[in-house]
Amino acid sequence: MKTLTRQTSKRNKQMRTLTPFVSLLTGELEVSGRHGTARAYRSSLNRLLEFTGNRQLTFSDLTPGLLKRYEQTLLVQGCKRNTVSLYMRMLRSVCNQAVSRGITRIPAGLFDEVFTGTDSSEKRAVNPAVIRRLRELELASSPVLETARDLFLLSFYLRGIPFVDLIRLRKSDLSRGMLRYRRSKTGRLLTVAVEPCAQEILRKYAVKNGVYLLPVLTKEGKAGYRQYQNALRRYNLHLHRLSALLGLKTHLTSYVARHSWATAAYRQGVPVAVISESLGHSSEKVTYTYLASFDNRTLSRANRKIIDLVLPGRNPQSQANKFKKSACNFQKSGYD
């Protein structure tokens, strides 16, 4: 019994260092098939070790000051705010799991001074007119671009299904015109009615052999995850080429179909709660990060309508023109 207790104590002491604990977590994740999350943990740890000069850190070494310096270093190195946020959130998740297993204690507010949110300044949605132009492109001479276009449209038609879930759809997920699948990120079960436009694409790429609906994946486990990563890179490359063909300022990516569906739904008056449920989000808070990238014109028009309700006889166009002139004069005065 004493030997077992000493072994447990020694193991817990080792686990108080980040590297062995993250190794334990990634091993568990890979066994359960969550290869993407395991990769995110490893990447986050490797970036932190790069910052510390490969000095091994214990959980007690993590302080608000160290994390703030780490964040500033990442930004100076050119990381985008959302990338920095991902690293911080992965690290916070590691800390939380260590606490839940009784391995360490984390001081309150450890991550309060670093960014762990989502920066929505980058526009990821295109309007329905762009989707129509994409649909009408003649791509018979380029099968790879035609396939990328069709997968993008299918993602849009199926309520913004992510690429990772789209290519993992199984034949058993489709029955009587209804698609039932679990979001790989949240585990939520979603049911989607397959409209004729989506059925047409699924028939076009129907696979005779194998378990998947689409001819992208043929393997499972680690090999399947590597196959997915390669497919995602090719997909985004082909979408970039399609963006050039359409002369788009906002490049199409695997995310754009999902954001475009959410944005179109919102602009049609669909409640955020319904959009959140449709996308399989864990909360409406996540959905709002999709919708926060609306341009200011939409918000300004809405605000103008509200102001008109309390200013009887106000001429909206005349007021708008006055505002533009005053803004121009203000900028000329040198206070911009």
Short mmCIF file of C-alpha atoms in Angstrom, two decimals:
data_model
loop_
_atom_site.label_atom_id
_atom_site.label_comp_id
_atom_site.label_asym_id
_atom_site.label_seq_id
_atom_site.Cartn_x
_atom_site.Cartn_y
_atom_site.Cartn_z
CA MET A 1 0.00 0.00 0.00
CA LYS A 2 2.82 2.42 0.92
CA THR A 3 4.59 1.61 -2.36
CA LEU A 4 1.40 2.35 -4.30
CA THR A 5 0.93 5.62 -2.41
CA ARG A 6 4.51 6.68 -3.14
CA GLN A 7 4.06 5.86 -6.83
CA THR A 8 0.84 7.88 -6.97
CA SER A 9 2.53 10.80 -5.20
CA LYS A 10 5.49 10.66 -7.59
CA ARG A 11 3.18 10.54 -10.60
CA ASN A 12 1.17 13.54 -9.35
CA LYS A 13 4.40 15.47 -8.82
CA GLN A 14 5.46 14.75 -12.40
CA MET A 15 2.04 15.84 -13.66
CA ARG A 16 2.52 19.26 -12.05
CA THR A 17 4.87 19.99 -14.95
CA LEU A 18 3.02 21.01 -18.10
CA THR A 19 4.80 18.76 -20.61
CA PRO A 20 3.95 15.35 -19.07
CA PHE A 21 0.41 16.46 -18.24
CA VAL A 22 -0.26 17.68 -21.79
CA SER A 23 1.22 14.42 -23.07
CA LEU A 24 -1.28 12.55 -20.89
CA LEU A 25 -4.18 14.65 -22.17
CA THR A 26 -3.25 14.31 -25.85
CA GLY A 27 -2.93 10.55 -25.44
CA GLU A 28 -6.44 10.35 -24.00
CA LEU A 29 -7.82 12.58 -26.73
CA GLU A 30 -6.29 10.51 -29.52
CA VAL A 31 -7.70 7.31 -28.04
CA SER A 32 -11.15 8.92 -28.17
CA GLY A 33 -10.57 10.05 -31.78
CA ARG A 34 -10.28 13.79 -31.01
CA HIS A 35 -7.09 14.27 -33.01
CA GLY A 36 -7.72 17.94 -33.79
CA THR A 37 -7.99 18.91 -30.12
CA ALA A 38 -4.89 16.85 -29.30
CA ARG A 39 -2.98 18.70 -32.03
CA ALA A 40 -4.17 22.07 -30.67
CA TYR A 41 -2.89 21.18 -27.18
CA ARG A 42 0.49 20.12 -28.54
CA SER A 43 0.84 23.24 -30.69
CA SER A 44 -0.04 25.48 -27.76
CA LEU A 45 2.50 23.79 -25.49
CA ASN A 46 5.24 23.92 -28.14
CA ARG A 47 4.65 27.65 -28.68
CA LEU A 48 4.85 28.29 -24.93
CA LEU A 49 8.08 26.27 -24.66
CA GLU A 50 9.51 28.25 -27.56
CA PHE A 51 8.77 31.43 -25.57
CA THR A 52 10.49 30.05 -22.44
CA GLY A 53 13.53 28.79 -24.34
CA ASN A 54 12.38 25.19 -23.79
CA ARG A 55 12.48 25.66 -20.02
CA GLN A 56 10.03 23.20 -18.53
CA LEU A 57 7.26 24.96 -16.63
CA THR A 58 5.22 23.76 -13.69
CA PHE A 59 1.69 25.01 -13.18
CA SER A 60 2.93 27.17 -10.30
CA ASP A 61 5.27 28.95 -12.77
CA LEU A 62 2.25 30.34 -14.61
CA THR A 63 1.52 33.88 -13.45
CA PRO A 64 -0.51 36.76 -14.92
CA GLY A 65 2.75 38.59 -15.65
CA LEU A 66 4.31 35.65 -17.51
CA LEU A 67 1.15 35.14 -19.57
CA LYS A 68 1.00 38.84 -20.46
CA ARG A 69 4.64 38.80 -21.64
CA TYR A 70 3.89 35.63 -23.62
CA GLU A 71 0.88 37.30 -25.27
CA GLN A 72 2.88 40.40 -26.20
CA THR A 73 5.66 38.25 -27.66
CA LEU A 74 3.20 36.34 -29.84
CA LEU A 75 1.71 39.59 -31.16
CA VAL A 76 5.15 41.03 -31.91
CA GLN A 77 5.97 37.83 -33.81
CA GLY A 78 2.99 38.48 -36.07
CA CYS A 79 0.35 36.17 -34.62
CA LYS A 80 -3.22 37.33 -35.14
CA ARG A 81 -5.33 38.02 -32.07
CA ASN A 82 -7.53 34.99 -32.71
CA THR A 83 -4.43 32.76 -32.90
CA VAL A 84 -3.14 34.19 -29.62
CA SER A 85 -6.58 33.61 -28.11
CA LEU A 86 -6.51 29.98 -29.22
CA TYR A 87 -3.13 29.41 -27.54
CA MET A 88 -4.39 31.02 -24.33
CA ARG A 89 -7.66 29.10 -24.32
CA MET A 90 -5.87 25.80 -24.85
CA LEU A 91 -3.53 26.62 -21.98
CA ARG A 92 -6.46 27.61 -19.78
CA SER A 93 -8.20 24.33 -20.63
CA VAL A 94 -5.06 22.39 -19.62
CA CYS A 95 -4.99 24.27 -16.30
CA ASN A 96 -8.68 23.62 -15.66
CA GLN A 97 -8.26 19.90 -16.29
CA ALA A 98 -5.27 19.76 -13.97
CA VAL A 99 -7.37 21.42 -11.27
CA SER A 100 -10.30 19.05 -11.83
CA ARG A 101 -7.94 16.07 -11.35
CA GLY A 102 -6.56 17.46 -8.12
CA ILE A 103 -3.06 17.89 -9.53
CA THR A 104 -2.70 21.61 -8.89
CA ARG A 105 -4.45 24.81 -7.86
CA ILE A 106 -4.74 27.81 -10.14
CA PRO A 107 -5.01 31.34 -8.72
CA ALA A 108 -8.23 33.19 -9.51
CA GLY A 109 -7.95 35.57 -12.46
CA LEU A 110 -4.86 33.94 -13.94
CA PHE A 111 -6.04 34.59 -17.51
CA ASP A 112 -7.89 37.87 -16.88
CA GLU A 113 -5.18 40.07 -18.39
CA VAL A 114 -4.81 38.19 -21.70
CA PHE A 115 -7.16 37.98 -24.69
CA THR A 116 -9.25 34.78 -24.74
CA GLY A 117 -12.16 35.99 -26.86
CA THR A 118 -12.85 36.08 -30.60
CA ASP A 119 -11.88 39.04 -32.75
CA SER A 120 -14.67 39.47 -35.30
CA SER A 121 -13.00 42.30 -37.21
CA GLU A 122 -12.11 39.95 -40.06
CA LYS A 123 -15.06 39.66 -42.43
CA ARG A 124 -15.87 36.04 -43.21
CA ALA A 125 -19.28 36.25 -44.86
CA VAL A 126 -20.28 36.98 -48.45
CA ASN A 127 -23.75 37.98 -49.58
CA PRO A 128 -26.16 35.68 -51.48
CA ALA A 129 -25.32 37.40 -54.79
CA VAL A 130 -21.76 36.05 -54.53
CA ILE A 131 -23.11 32.55 -53.79
CA ARG A 132 -25.26 32.78 -56.94
CA ARG A 133 -22.30 33.88 -59.05
CA LEU A 134 -20.27 31.00 -57.69
CA ARG A 135 -23.07 28.56 -58.49
CA GLU A 136 -23.27 29.82 -62.08
CA LEU A 137 -19.53 29.53 -62.80
CA GLU A 138 -18.72 27.24 -65.73
CA LEU A 139 -16.02 24.93 -64.36
CA ALA A 140 -16.32 21.79 -66.48
CA SER A 141 -12.73 22.30 -67.69
CA SER A 142 -11.39 22.24 -64.11
CA PRO A 143 -12.77 19.27 -62.12
CA VAL A 144 -10.85 20.19 -58.93
CA LEU A 145 -12.33 23.69 -58.87
CA GLU A 146 -15.77 22.31 -59.71
CA THR A 147 -15.55 19.91 -56.76
CA ALA A 148 -14.41 22.67 -54.39
CA ARG A 149 -17.28 24.88 -55.60
CA ASP A 150 -19.81 22.10 -55.10
CA LEU A 151 -18.55 21.29 -51.58
CA PHE A 152 -18.79 25.00 -50.67
CA LEU A 153 -22.37 25.17 -51.98
CA LEU A 154 -23.26 21.95 -50.17
CA SER A 155 -21.91 23.38 -46.92
CA PHE A 156 -24.12 26.45 -47.43
CA TYR A 157 -27.20 24.41 -48.40
CA LEU A 158 -26.85 22.18 -45.32
CA ARG A 159 -27.19 25.07 -42.86
CA GLY A 160 -23.50 25.96 -42.84
CA ILE A 161 -22.15 22.52 -41.99
CA PRO A 162 -18.37 22.77 -41.33
CA PHE A 163 -15.99 21.09 -43.77
CA VAL A 164 -14.75 18.68 -41.09
CA ASP A 165 -18.30 17.38 -40.54
CA LEU A 166 -19.29 17.55 -44.20
CA ILE A 167 -16.61 15.17 -45.44
CA ARG A 168 -17.23 12.80 -42.51
CA LEU A 169 -20.91 12.34 -43.30
CA ARG A 170 -21.75 8.66 -43.55
CA LYS A 171 -24.34 6.99 -45.72
CA SER A 172 -26.12 5.89 -42.56
CA ASP A 173 -26.54 9.58 -41.57
CA LEU A 174 -28.93 10.15 -44.49
CA SER A 175 -32.44 8.73 -44.40
CA ARG A 176 -35.68 9.81 -46.11
CA GLY A 177 -34.37 13.22 -47.03
CA MET A 178 -33.12 13.97 -43.53
CA LEU A 179 -29.49 14.21 -42.47
CA ARG A 180 -28.55 13.45 -38.86
CA TYR A 181 -24.99 13.98 -37.69
CA ARG A 182 -23.02 15.00 -34.62
CA ARG A 183 -20.88 18.13 -34.61
CA SER A 184 -17.30 17.03 -34.14
CA LYS A 185 -16.57 20.15 -32.06
CA THR A 186 -19.51 20.09 -29.64
CA GLY A 187 -20.93 16.59 -29.97
CA ARG A 188 -24.43 18.00 -30.55
CA LEU A 189 -26.80 15.94 -32.69
CA LEU A 190 -28.20 17.96 -35.59
CA THR A 191 -31.00 17.12 -38.00
CA VAL A 192 -31.05 18.88 -41.37
CA ALA A 193 -33.63 18.60 -44.14
CA VAL A 194 -31.76 17.95 -47.40
CA GLU A 195 -33.22 20.34 -49.98
CA PRO A 196 -33.26 19.39 -53.70
CA CYS A 197 -30.21 21.58 -54.46
CA ALA A 198 -28.21 19.66 -51.84
CA GLN A 199 -29.57 16.29 -53.00
CA GLU A 200 -28.36 17.08 -56.52
CA ILE A 201 -24.77 17.56 -55.32
CA LEU A 202 -24.86 14.47 -53.09
CA ARG A 203 -26.06 12.37 -56.03
CA LYS A 204 -23.34 13.85 -58.24
CA TYR A 205 -20.59 12.69 -55.88
CA ALA A 206 -22.23 9.52 -54.55
CA VAL A 207 -19.68 6.89 -53.49
CA LYS A 208 -20.51 3.29 -54.41
CA ASN A 209 -18.14 1.65 -51.96
CA GLY A 210 -17.20 2.68 -48.45
CA VAL A 211 -19.13 4.28 -45.61
CA TYR A 212 -18.83 7.99 -46.46
CA LEU A 213 -21.28 10.05 -48.52
CA LEU A 214 -18.55 12.06 -50.24
CA PRO A 215 -15.34 10.83 -51.94
CA VAL A 216 -12.87 12.68 -49.70
CA LEU A 217 -11.99 10.36 -46.82
CA THR A 218 -11.09 6.71 -47.10
CA LYS A 219 -9.31 6.18 -43.76
CA GLU A 220 -10.07 6.58 -40.07
CA GLY A 221 -8.14 7.30 -36.88
CA LYS A 222 -4.83 9.17 -37.13
CA ALA A 223 -4.49 8.36 -40.82
CA GLY A 224 -8.00 9.72 -41.41
CA TYR A 225 -7.16 12.92 -39.55
CA ARG A 226 -4.04 13.47 -41.68
CA GLN A 227 -6.16 12.83 -44.77
CA TYR A 228 -8.66 15.45 -43.55
CA GLN A 229 -5.87 18.03 -42.98
CA ASN A 230 -4.52 17.52 -46.51
CA ALA A 231 -8.03 17.74 -47.96
CA LEU A 232 -8.69 20.97 -46.03
CA ARG A 233 -5.49 22.57 -47.36
CA ARG A 234 -6.36 21.65 -50.94
CA TYR A 235 -9.94 22.84 -50.47
CA ASN A 236 -8.88 26.27 -49.23
CA LEU A 237 -6.32 26.57 -52.02
CA HIS A 238 -8.99 25.85 -54.63
CA LEU A 239 -11.42 28.27 -52.95
CA HIS A 240 -8.72 30.94 -53.15
CA ARG A 241 -8.50 30.34 -56.91
CA LEU A 242 -12.29 30.56 -57.20
CA SER A 243 -12.18 33.88 -55.33
CA ALA A 244 -9.74 35.19 -57.92
CA LEU A 245 -12.01 34.05 -60.76
CA LEU A 246 -14.90 35.96 -59.19
CA GLY A 247 -12.75 39.01 -58.40
CA LEU A 248 -13.69 38.89 -54.71
CA LYS A 249 -12.13 41.11 -52.06
CA THR A 250 -13.20 38.68 -49.34
CA HIS A 251 -11.54 35.37 -50.15
CA LEU A 252 -13.64 32.25 -49.93
CA THR A 253 -12.47 29.78 -47.27
CA SER A 254 -13.90 26.73 -45.55
CA TYR A 255 -15.35 29.09 -42.90
CA VAL A 256 -17.08 31.46 -45.31
CA ALA A 257 -19.99 29.18 -46.28
CA ARG A 258 -20.92 28.76 -42.60
CA HIS A 259 -20.62 32.47 -41.76
CA SER A 260 -22.50 33.40 -44.95
CA TRP A 261 -25.42 31.14 -44.06
CA ALA A 262 -25.61 32.61 -40.55
CA THR A 263 -25.40 36.18 -41.83
CA ALA A 264 -28.04 35.62 -44.53
CA ALA A 265 -30.37 34.03 -41.98
CA TYR A 266 -29.92 36.93 -39.56
CA ARG A 267 -30.59 39.51 -42.26
CA GLN A 268 -33.79 37.66 -43.15
CA GLY A 269 -34.99 38.15 -39.58
CA VAL A 270 -34.30 34.65 -38.29
CA PRO A 271 -33.88 34.92 -34.48
CA VAL A 272 -30.35 34.41 -33.15
CA ALA A 273 -31.60 31.54 -30.97
CA VAL A 274 -32.79 29.69 -34.09
CA ILE A 275 -29.52 30.38 -35.95
CA SER A 276 -27.56 29.14 -32.93
CA GLU A 277 -29.57 25.92 -32.83
CA SER A 278 -29.24 25.46 -36.61
CA LEU A 279 -25.44 25.79 -36.48
CA GLY A 280 -25.13 23.50 -33.48
CA HIS A 281 -23.40 26.15 -31.38
CA SER A 282 -22.87 25.56 -27.68
CA SER A 283 -24.47 28.94 -26.89
CA GLU A 284 -25.87 32.09 -28.50
CA LYS A 285 -22.70 33.88 -27.38
CA VAL A 286 -20.76 31.86 -29.97
CA THR A 287 -23.31 32.74 -32.64
CA TYR A 288 -22.95 36.46 -31.97
CA THR A 289 -19.25 36.25 -32.86
CA TYR A 290 -20.39 35.09 -36.32
CA LEU A 291 -22.74 38.03 -36.66
CA ALA A 292 -20.50 40.74 -35.21
CA SER A 293 -18.70 41.35 -38.50
CA PHE A 294 -21.64 43.19 -40.10
CA ASP A 295 -20.57 46.42 -41.75
CA ASN A 296 -21.46 49.67 -40.01
CA ARG A 297 -23.89 50.68 -42.74
CA THR A 298 -26.36 48.00 -41.62
CA LEU A 299 -26.12 49.17 -38.02
CA SER A 300 -26.31 52.84 -39.02
CA ARG A 301 -29.49 52.28 -41.05
CA ALA A 302 -31.09 50.47 -38.11
CA ASN A 303 -30.08 53.26 -35.74
CA ARG A 304 -31.44 55.90 -38.13
CA LYS A 305 -34.83 54.17 -38.21
CA ILE A 306 -34.98 54.15 -34.41
CA ILE A 307 -34.03 57.84 -34.17
CA ASP A 308 -36.72 58.69 -36.74
CA LEU A 309 -39.30 57.26 -34.34
CA VAL A 310 -38.54 59.95 -31.76
CA LEU A 311 -37.92 62.89 -34.10
CA PRO A 312 -41.23 63.59 -35.90
CA GLY A 313 -40.94 65.30 -39.28
CA ARG A 314 -37.25 64.53 -39.53
CA ASN A 315 -36.00 64.04 -43.11
CA PRO A 316 -33.62 61.05 -42.85
CA GLN A 317 -31.82 61.76 -46.15
CA SER A 318 -31.35 65.43 -45.36
CA GLN A 319 -29.98 64.60 -41.92
CA ALA A 320 -27.64 62.01 -43.40
CA ASN A 321 -26.27 64.58 -45.86
CA LYS A 322 -25.73 67.09 -43.07
CA PHE A 323 -23.88 64.46 -41.08
CA LYS A 324 -21.59 63.68 -44.01
CA LYS A 325 -20.74 67.39 -44.46
CA SER A 326 -20.04 67.87 -40.76
CA ALA A 327 -17.89 64.76 -40.68
CA CYS A 328 -15.92 66.01 -43.68
CA ASN A 329 -15.35 69.39 -42.02
CA PHE A 330 -14.30 67.67 -38.82
CA GLN A 331 -11.67 65.58 -40.65
CA LYS A 332 -10.36 68.69 -42.46
CA SER A 333 -9.91 70.42 -39.12
CA GLY A 334 -7.18 67.91 -38.32
CA TYR A 335 -8.90 66.00 -35.49
CA ASP A 336 -9.22 62.68 -37.36
#
